[in-house]
Coordinates of C-alpha atoms and ligand atoms in Angstrom, one line a residue:
X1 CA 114.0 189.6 23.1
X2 CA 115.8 187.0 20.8
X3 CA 118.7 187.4 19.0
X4 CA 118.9 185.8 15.2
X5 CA 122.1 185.9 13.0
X6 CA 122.8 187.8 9.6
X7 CA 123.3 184.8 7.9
X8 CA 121.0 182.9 9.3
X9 CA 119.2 179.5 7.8
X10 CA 116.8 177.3 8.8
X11 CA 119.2 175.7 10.9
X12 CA 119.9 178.6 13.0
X13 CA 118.7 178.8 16.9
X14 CA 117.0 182.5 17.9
X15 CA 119.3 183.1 20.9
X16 CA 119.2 184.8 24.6
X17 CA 121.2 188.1 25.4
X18 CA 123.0 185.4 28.0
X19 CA 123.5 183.2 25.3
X20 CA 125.5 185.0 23.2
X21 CA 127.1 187.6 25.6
X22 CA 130.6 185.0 26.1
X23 CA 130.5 184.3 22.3
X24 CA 131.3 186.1 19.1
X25 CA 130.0 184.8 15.5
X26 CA 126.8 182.9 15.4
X27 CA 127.6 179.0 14.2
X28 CA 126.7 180.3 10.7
X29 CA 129.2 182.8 10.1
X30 CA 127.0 185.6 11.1
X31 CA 126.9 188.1 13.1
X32 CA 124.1 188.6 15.9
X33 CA 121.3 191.2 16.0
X34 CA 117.9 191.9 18.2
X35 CA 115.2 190.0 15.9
X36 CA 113.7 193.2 15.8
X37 CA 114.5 196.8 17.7
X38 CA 112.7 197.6 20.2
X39 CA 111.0 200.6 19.9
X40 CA 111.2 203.8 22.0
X41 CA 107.9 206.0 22.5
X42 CA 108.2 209.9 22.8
X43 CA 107.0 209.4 26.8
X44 CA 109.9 207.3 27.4
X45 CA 112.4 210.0 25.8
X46 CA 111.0 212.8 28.1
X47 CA 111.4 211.0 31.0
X48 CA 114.7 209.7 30.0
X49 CA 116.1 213.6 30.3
X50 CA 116.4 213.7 33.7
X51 CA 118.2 210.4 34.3
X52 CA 121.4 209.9 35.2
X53 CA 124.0 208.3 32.8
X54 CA 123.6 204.8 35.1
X55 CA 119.3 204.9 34.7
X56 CA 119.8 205.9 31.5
X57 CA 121.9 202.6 30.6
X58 CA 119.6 200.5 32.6
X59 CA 116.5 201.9 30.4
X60 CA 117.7 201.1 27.4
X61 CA 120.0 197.8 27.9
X62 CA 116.2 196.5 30.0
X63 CA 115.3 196.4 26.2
X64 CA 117.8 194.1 24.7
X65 CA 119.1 192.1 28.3
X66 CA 115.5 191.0 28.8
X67 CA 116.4 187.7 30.3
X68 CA 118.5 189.4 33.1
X69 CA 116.9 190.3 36.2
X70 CA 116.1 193.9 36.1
X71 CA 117.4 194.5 39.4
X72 CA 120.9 192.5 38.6
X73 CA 120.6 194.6 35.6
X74 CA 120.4 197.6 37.5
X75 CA 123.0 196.8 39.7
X76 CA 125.4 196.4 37.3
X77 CA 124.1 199.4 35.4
X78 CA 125.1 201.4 38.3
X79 CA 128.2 199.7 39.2
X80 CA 129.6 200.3 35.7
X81 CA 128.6 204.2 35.2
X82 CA 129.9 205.8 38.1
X83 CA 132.2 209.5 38.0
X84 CA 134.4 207.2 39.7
X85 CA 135.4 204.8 36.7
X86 CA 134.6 207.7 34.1
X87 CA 136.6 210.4 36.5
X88 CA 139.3 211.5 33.5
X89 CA 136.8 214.4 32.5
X90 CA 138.9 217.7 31.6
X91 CA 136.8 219.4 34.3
X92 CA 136.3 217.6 37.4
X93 CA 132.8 219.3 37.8
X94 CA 131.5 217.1 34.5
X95 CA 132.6 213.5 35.2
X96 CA 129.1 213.1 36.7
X97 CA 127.7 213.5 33.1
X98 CA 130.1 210.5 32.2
X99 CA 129.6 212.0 28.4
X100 CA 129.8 214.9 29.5
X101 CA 128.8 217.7 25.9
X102 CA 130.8 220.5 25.1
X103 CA 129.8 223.3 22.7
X104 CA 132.8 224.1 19.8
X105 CA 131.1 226.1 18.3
X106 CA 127.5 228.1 17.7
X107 CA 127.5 230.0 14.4
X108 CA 124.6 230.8 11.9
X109 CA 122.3 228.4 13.0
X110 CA 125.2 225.8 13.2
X111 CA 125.7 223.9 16.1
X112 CA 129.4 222.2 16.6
X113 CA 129.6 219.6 19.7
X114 CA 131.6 217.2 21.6
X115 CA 130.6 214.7 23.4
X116 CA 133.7 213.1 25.7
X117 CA 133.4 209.6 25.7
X118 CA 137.3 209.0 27.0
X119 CA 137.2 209.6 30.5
X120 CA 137.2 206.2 31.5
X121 CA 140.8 204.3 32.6
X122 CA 141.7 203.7 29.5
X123 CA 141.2 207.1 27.9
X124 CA 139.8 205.3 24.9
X125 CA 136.1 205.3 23.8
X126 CA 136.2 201.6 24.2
X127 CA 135.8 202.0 27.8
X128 CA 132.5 202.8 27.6
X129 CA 131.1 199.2 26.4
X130 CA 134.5 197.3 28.1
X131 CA 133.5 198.3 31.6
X132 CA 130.1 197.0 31.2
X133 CA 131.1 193.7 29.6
X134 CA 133.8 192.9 32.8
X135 CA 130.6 193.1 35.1
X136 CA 128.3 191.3 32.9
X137 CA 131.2 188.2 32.4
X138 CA 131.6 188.2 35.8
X139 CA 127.9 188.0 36.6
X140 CA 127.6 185.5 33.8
X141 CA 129.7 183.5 34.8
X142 CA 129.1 183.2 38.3
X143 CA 126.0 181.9 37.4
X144 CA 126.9 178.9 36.3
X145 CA 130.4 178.7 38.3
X146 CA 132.5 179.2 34.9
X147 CA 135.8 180.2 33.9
X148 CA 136.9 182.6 30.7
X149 CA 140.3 182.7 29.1
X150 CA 140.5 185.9 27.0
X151 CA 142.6 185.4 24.2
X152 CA 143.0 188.5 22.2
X153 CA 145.6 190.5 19.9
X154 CA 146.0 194.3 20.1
X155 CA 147.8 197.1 18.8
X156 CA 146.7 199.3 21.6
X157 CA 143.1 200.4 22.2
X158 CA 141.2 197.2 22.3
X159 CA 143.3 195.5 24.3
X160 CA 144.1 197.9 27.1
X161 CA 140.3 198.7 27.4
X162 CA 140.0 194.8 27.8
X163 CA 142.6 194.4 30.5
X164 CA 141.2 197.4 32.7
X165 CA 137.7 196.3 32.6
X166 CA 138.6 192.7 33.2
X167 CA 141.4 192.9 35.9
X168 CA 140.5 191.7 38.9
X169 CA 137.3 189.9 38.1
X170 CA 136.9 186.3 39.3
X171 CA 136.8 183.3 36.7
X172 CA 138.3 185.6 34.3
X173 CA 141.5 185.8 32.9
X174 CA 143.1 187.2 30.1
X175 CA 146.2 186.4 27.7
X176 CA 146.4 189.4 25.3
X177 CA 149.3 189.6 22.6
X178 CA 150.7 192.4 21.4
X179 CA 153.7 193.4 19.0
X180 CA 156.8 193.3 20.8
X181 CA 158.2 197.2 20.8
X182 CA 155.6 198.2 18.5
X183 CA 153.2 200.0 20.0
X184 CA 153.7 203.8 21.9
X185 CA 155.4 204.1 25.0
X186 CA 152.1 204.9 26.4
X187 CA 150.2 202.5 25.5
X188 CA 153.2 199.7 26.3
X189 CA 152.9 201.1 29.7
X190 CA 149.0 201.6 30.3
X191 CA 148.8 197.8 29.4
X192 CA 152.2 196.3 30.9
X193 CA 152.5 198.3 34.1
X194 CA 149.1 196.3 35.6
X195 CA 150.1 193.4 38.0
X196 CA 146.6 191.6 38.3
X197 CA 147.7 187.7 38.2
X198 CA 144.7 187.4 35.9
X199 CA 146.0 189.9 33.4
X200 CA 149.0 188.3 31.4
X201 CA 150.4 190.3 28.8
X202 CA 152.3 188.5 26.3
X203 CA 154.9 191.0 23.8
X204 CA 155.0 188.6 20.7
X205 CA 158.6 189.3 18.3
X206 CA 156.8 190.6 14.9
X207 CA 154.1 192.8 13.6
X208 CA 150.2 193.3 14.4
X209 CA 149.5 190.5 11.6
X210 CA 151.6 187.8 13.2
X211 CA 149.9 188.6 16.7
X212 CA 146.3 188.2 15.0
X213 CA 147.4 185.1 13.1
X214 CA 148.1 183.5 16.3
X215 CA 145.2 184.4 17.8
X216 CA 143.8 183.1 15.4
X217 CA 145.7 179.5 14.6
X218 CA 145.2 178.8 18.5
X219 CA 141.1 179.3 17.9
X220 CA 141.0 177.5 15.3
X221 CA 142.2 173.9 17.2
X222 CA 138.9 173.8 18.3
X223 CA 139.5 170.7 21.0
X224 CA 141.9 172.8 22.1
X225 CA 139.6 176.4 22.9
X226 CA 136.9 174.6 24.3
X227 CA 139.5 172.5 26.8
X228 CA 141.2 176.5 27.3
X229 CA 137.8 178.0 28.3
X230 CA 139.4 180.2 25.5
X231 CA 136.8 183.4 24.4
X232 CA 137.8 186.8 22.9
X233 CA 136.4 190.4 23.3
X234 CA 136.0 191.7 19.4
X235 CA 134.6 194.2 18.4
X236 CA 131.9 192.2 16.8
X237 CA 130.9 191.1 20.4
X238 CA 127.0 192.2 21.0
X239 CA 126.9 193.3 23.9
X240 CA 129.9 195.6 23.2
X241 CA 127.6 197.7 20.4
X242 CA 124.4 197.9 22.6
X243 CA 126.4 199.5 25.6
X244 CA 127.3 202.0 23.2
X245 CA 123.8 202.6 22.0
X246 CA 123.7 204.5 25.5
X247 CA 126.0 207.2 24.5
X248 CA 123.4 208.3 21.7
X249 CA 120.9 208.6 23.7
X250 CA 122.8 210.4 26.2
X251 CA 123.9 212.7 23.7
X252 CA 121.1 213.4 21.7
X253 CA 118.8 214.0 25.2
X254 CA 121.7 216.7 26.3
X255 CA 122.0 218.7 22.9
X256 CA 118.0 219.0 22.5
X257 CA 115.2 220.5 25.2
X258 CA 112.2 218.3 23.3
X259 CA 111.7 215.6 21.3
X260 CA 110.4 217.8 18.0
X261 CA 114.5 218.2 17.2
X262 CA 117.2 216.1 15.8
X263 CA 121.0 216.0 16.1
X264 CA 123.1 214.6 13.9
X265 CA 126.3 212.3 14.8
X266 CA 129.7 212.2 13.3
X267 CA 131.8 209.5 14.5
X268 CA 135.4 208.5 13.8
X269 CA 135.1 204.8 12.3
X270 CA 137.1 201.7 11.9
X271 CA 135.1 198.3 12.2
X272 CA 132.3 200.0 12.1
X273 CA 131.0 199.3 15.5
X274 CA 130.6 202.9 17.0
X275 CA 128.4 204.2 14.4
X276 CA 126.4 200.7 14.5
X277 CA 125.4 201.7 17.5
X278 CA 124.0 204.8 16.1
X279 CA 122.3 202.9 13.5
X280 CA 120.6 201.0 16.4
X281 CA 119.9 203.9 18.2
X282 CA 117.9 205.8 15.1
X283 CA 116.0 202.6 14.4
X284 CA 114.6 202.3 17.7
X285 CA 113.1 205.5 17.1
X286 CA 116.2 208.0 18.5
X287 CA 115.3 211.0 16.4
X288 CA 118.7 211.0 14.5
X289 CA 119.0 213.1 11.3
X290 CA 122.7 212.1 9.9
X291 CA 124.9 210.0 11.1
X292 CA 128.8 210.5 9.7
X293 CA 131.4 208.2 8.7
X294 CA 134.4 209.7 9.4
X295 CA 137.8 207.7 8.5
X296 CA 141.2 208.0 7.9
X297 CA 143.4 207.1 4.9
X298 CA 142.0 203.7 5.0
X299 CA 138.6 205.0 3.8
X300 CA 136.6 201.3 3.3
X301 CA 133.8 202.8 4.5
X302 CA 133.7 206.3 2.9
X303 CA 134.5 204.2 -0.5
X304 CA 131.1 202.7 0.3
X305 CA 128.7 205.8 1.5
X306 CA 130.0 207.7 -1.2
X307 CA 130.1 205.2 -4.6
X308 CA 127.8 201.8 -3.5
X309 CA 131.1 199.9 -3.6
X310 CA 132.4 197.5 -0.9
X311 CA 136.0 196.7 -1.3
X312 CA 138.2 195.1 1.7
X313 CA 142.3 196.1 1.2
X314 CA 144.6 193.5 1.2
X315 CA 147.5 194.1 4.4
X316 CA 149.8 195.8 2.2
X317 CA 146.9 198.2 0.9
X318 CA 146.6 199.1 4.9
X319 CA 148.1 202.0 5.4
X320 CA 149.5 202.6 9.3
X321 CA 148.3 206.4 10.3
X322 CA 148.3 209.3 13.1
X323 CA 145.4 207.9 13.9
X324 CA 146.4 204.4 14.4
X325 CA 142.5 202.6 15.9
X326 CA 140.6 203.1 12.8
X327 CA 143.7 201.5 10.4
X328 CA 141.4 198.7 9.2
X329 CA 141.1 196.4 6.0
X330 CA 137.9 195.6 6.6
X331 CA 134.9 196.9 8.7
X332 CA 134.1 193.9 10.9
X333 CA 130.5 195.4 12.0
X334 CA 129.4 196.1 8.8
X335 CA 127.4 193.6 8.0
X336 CA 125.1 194.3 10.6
X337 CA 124.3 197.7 9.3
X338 CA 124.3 195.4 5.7
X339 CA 121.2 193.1 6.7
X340 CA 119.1 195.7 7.7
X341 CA 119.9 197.2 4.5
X342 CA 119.2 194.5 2.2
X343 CA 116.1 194.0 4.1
X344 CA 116.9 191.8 6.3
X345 CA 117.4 189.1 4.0
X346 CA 119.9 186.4 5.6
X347 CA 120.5 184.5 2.2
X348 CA 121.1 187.9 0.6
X349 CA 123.7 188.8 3.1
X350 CA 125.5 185.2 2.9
X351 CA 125.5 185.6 -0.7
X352 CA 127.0 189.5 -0.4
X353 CA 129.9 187.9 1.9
X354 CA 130.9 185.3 -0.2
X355 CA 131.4 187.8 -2.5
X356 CA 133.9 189.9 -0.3
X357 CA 136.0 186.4 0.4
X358 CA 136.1 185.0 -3.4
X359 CA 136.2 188.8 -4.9
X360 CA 137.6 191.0 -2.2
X361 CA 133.8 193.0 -2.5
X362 CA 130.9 194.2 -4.1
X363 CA 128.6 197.0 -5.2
X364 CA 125.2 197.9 -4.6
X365 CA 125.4 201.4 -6.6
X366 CA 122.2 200.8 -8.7
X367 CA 121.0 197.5 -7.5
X368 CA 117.4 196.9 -7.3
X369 CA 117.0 194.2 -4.6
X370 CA 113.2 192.9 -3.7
X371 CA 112.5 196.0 -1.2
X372 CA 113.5 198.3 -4.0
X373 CA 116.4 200.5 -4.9
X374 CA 119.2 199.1 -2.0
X375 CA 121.6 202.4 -2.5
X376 CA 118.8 204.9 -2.6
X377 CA 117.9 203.5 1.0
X378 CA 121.9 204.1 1.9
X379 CA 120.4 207.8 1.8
X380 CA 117.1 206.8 3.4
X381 CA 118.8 205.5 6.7
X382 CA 120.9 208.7 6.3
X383 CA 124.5 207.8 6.5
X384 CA 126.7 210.3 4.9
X385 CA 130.5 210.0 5.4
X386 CA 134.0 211.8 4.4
X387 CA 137.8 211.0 4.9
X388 CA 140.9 212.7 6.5
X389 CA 144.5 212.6 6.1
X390 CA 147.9 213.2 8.1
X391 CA 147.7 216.9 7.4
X392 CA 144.6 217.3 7.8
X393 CA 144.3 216.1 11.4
X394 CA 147.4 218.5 11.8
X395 CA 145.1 221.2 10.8
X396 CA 142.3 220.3 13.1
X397 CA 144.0 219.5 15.9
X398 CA 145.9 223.2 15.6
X399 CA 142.9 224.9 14.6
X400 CA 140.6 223.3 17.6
X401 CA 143.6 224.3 19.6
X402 CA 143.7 228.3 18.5
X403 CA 140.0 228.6 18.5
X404 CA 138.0 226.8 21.3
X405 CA 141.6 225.9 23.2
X406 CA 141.1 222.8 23.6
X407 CA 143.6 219.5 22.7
X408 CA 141.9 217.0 21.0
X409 CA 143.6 213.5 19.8
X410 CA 144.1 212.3 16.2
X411 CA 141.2 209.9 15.6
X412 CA 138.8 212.9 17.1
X413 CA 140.1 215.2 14.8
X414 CA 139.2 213.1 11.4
X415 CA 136.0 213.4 13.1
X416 CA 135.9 217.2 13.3
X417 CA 137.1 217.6 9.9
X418 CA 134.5 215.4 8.3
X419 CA 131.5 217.0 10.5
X420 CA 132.3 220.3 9.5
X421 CA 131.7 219.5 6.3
X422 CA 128.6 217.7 7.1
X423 CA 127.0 220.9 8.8
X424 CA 123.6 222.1 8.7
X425 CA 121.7 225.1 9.9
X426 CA 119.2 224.2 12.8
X427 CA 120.5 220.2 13.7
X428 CA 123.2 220.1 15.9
X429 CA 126.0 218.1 14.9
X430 CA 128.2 215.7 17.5
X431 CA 131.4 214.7 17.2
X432 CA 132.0 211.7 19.0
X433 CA 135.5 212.0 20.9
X434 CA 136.9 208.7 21.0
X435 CA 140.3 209.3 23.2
X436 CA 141.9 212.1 25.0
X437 CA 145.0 213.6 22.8
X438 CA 147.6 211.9 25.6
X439 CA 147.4 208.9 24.3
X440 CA 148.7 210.1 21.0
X441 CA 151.1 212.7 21.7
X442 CA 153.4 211.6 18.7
X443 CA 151.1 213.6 16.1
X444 CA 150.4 216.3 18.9
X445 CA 153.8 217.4 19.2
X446 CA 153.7 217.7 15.7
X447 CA 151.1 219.6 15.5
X448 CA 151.0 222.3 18.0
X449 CA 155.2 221.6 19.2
X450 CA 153.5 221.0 22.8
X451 CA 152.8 217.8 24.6
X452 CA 149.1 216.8 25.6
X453 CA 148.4 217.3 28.9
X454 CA 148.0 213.9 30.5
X455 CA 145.1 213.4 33.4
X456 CA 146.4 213.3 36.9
X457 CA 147.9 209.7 37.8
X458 CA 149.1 209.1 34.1
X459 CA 152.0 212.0 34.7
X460 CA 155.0 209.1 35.1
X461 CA 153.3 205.9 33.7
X462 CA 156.1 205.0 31.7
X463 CA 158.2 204.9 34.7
X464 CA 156.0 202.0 36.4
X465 CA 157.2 198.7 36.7
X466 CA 156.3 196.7 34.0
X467 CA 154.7 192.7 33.8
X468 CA 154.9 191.1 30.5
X469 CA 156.5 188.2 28.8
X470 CA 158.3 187.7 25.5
X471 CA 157.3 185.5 22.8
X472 CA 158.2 184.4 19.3
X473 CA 155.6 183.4 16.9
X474 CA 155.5 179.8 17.6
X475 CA 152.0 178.5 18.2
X476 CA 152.6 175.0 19.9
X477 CA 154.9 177.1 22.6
X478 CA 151.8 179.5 23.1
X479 CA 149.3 176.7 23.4
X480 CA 152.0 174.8 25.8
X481 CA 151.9 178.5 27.6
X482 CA 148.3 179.1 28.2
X483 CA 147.6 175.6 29.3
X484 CA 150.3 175.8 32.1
X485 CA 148.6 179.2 32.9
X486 CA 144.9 177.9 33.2
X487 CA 145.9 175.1 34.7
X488 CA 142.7 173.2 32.6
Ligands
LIG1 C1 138.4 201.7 18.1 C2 138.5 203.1 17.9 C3 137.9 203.8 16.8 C4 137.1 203.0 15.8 O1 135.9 202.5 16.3 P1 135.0 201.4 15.5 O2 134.0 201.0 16.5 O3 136.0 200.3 15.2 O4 134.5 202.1 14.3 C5 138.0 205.2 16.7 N1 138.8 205.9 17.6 C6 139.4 205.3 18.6 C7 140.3 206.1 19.5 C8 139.3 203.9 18.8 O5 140.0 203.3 19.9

């Protein structure tokens, strides 16, 4: 399997899965992707149903990891998808399933489901691909006897899921910045109260922005990175979307008894790396009717599915929501699902994203490229999408509450209200739950005047000791401070 970029030219090296697993943006500015998907036959989805969540990894990442030793593969596979990482299931019995599915609702013909894919440490969907990349670095990089300095800014999610799959792991370490009193208790204390010496979390006096512009002024002194070791863990990362392929399969082989069905997907979206997967996933032959776009006020991406028109937001058109992971200007993965679109035409792609840097977008509603109509095939690939605001996550979250009694957090409940208006008699449609409701229990409160019930262990988090340092906004004192961390 090689790997060629979205923008590619004739420049451009096919690459390895081990090539660009430590990496992020090809040279060219684009973004990685299989040089075609590999297909998935009807016998292979029968025996797929009886696997476990582990096997069922190994199967499908064997396609794309094809220069990794299956029985490394395997072993890390199996070492990643265990009830014991994935154990914050609401019922003990169903951590097995790691994803485990849970029926809403079964009315007319129309099928409501969840499938769980927070009950890793984090409580964050982003567990799910996180763990797996901490055991692949580590076997990467013991390979060749390296070392990895993760440099990263978050404003919760990304960043905690990064710390707990990478604490611990030898030749890695990672520096991740975050906004000094900004973020929930919660999450201040999921991400500060680890003590791993290779975890160093670094509270930086400002805003989100200022964390991210640091991150990236430091990357950019190139002499500088390489000298570091210095790498990052975005959401553009490969490997991070084709661990999440998985979860598709796993859910679509759980909702359906044979392969003559389909399911559709809704799925709470930011950068646009979730539902990528699910794009994947259908075009290696996953039978997938709709997959769902579900955002929040910052609705980039339901601007797209619903008028052709690509438009970024500038910071002070980013509006800071309830449900705080999918507050994005831009949708980071989205070329991805772009160049397949466009027919995977590299130049055609380049062209497109020059476009969104000179004039903040652009708009394929009634362009005819060379493979045809490009928006009528928008519809062909079947992505549909809708949008959700403060009060209406209030209402879901109450309304899931009162009828199936179950809490469900903020960015899951833009999902549920998008999906059910996305229903259809005879395909099943998943929501995909992307955290448990503790980790938002601001908006819960407001909702339902109850706190979410926390898993066991996380009952007095905020009362753990807590290991971070303070920083201001300078980047020569950061520079000067990773150096004397790495020692390099
Ligand atoms: C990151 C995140 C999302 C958005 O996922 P994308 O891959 O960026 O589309 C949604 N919900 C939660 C809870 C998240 O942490």
């Amino acid at each position: 399997m090689q790997y060629i970029s979205t923008r590619a030219t004739s420049a451009t090296q096919p690459e390895q899965f081990s090539h660009i697993l430590l990496g992020g943006l090809a040279p060219d500015g684009g973004l990685y992707l299989p040089a075609e998907y590999p297909q998935v036959s009807g016998a292979e989805l029968d025996a797929w149903r009886a696997l476990s969540y582990a096997d069922l990894a190994y199967e499908v990442l064997k396609k794309f990891a094809t220069d990794i030793p299956d029985a490394d593969l395997k072993a890390l596979t199996s070492k990643t998808y265990t009830p014991e990482v994935y154990c914050n299931a609401r019922a003990a019995e169903s951590a097995a399933a790691i994803t485990p599915l849970r029926v809403l609702e079964r009315e007319g013909g129309k099928t409501l489901l969840l499938q769980a894919l927070s009950n890793g440490p984090t409580l964050a969907f982003k567990d799910m691909a996180m763990q797996l990349l901490g055991n692949l670095f580590e076997y990467a990089l013991a390979q060749d006897g390296a070392e990895l300095n993760i440099f990263g800014a978050t404003s919760g999610d990304t960043g905690s899921a990064a710390e707990y799959a990478m604490r611990g792991k030898q030749g890695i370490r990672v520096f991740m910045l975050s906004p000094h009193k900004k973020m929930s208790a919660f999450q201040t204390a999921q991400m500060f109260s680890l003590q791993d010496p290779n975890i160093i979390n670094i509270a930086v006096d400002g805003v989100f922005d200022d964390c991210q512009d640091m991150v990236k002024a430091v990357s950019n002194d190139l002499p500088f990175k390489a000298r570091q070791k210095i790498g990052t863990v975005n959401s553009i990362n490969w490997a991070r979307v084709v661990a999440q392929v998985v979860y598709y399969f796993r859910g679509y082989l759980a909702a359906t008894t044979d392969n003559s069905q389909k399911v559709s997907f809704t799925v709470p979206s930011g950068n646009f790396g979730n539902i990528c997967a699910g794009h994947i996933a259908r075009m290696m032959g996953l039978p997938i009717d709709k997959l769902v776009a579900a955002t929040n006020e910052n609705d980039v991406l339901d601007e797209f599915f619903r008028t052709g028109v690509y438009r970024v937001r500038k910071s002070a058109e980013t509006y800071h929501t309830s449900s705080p992971s999918m507050d994005i200007s831009k949708a980071s993965n989205f070329e991805r699902f772009v160049y397949d679109l466009v027919g995977r035409d590299p130049q055609r792609v380049r062209a497109l994203f020059e476009k969104v840097e000179s004039e903040g977008g652009f708009d394929l509603s009634g362009h005819f490229g060379s493979d045809g109509d490009e928006w009528a095939l928008v519809k062909h690939y079947g992505f549909e999408s809708g949008k959700s605001t403060h009060q209406d996550r209030l209402a879901t979250i109450r309304d899931v509450q009162d009828d199936y009694g179950i809490t469900i957090d903020t960015h899951t409940a833009d999902g549920v209200k998008v999906a059910r208006e996305h229903m259809q008699a005879g395909v099943p449609m998943i929501v995909l739950e992307t955290a448990l409701a503790a980790k938002f229990n601001e908006t819960i409160l407001e909702a339902l005047g109850l706190d979410a019930e926390r898993p066991a262990g996380f009952e007095d988090i905020e009362s753990l000791p807590q290991k971070f340092v303070v920083m201001s906004t300078d980047v020569e004192q950061m520079k000067t401070f990773i150096a004397a961390h790495t020692g390099l």
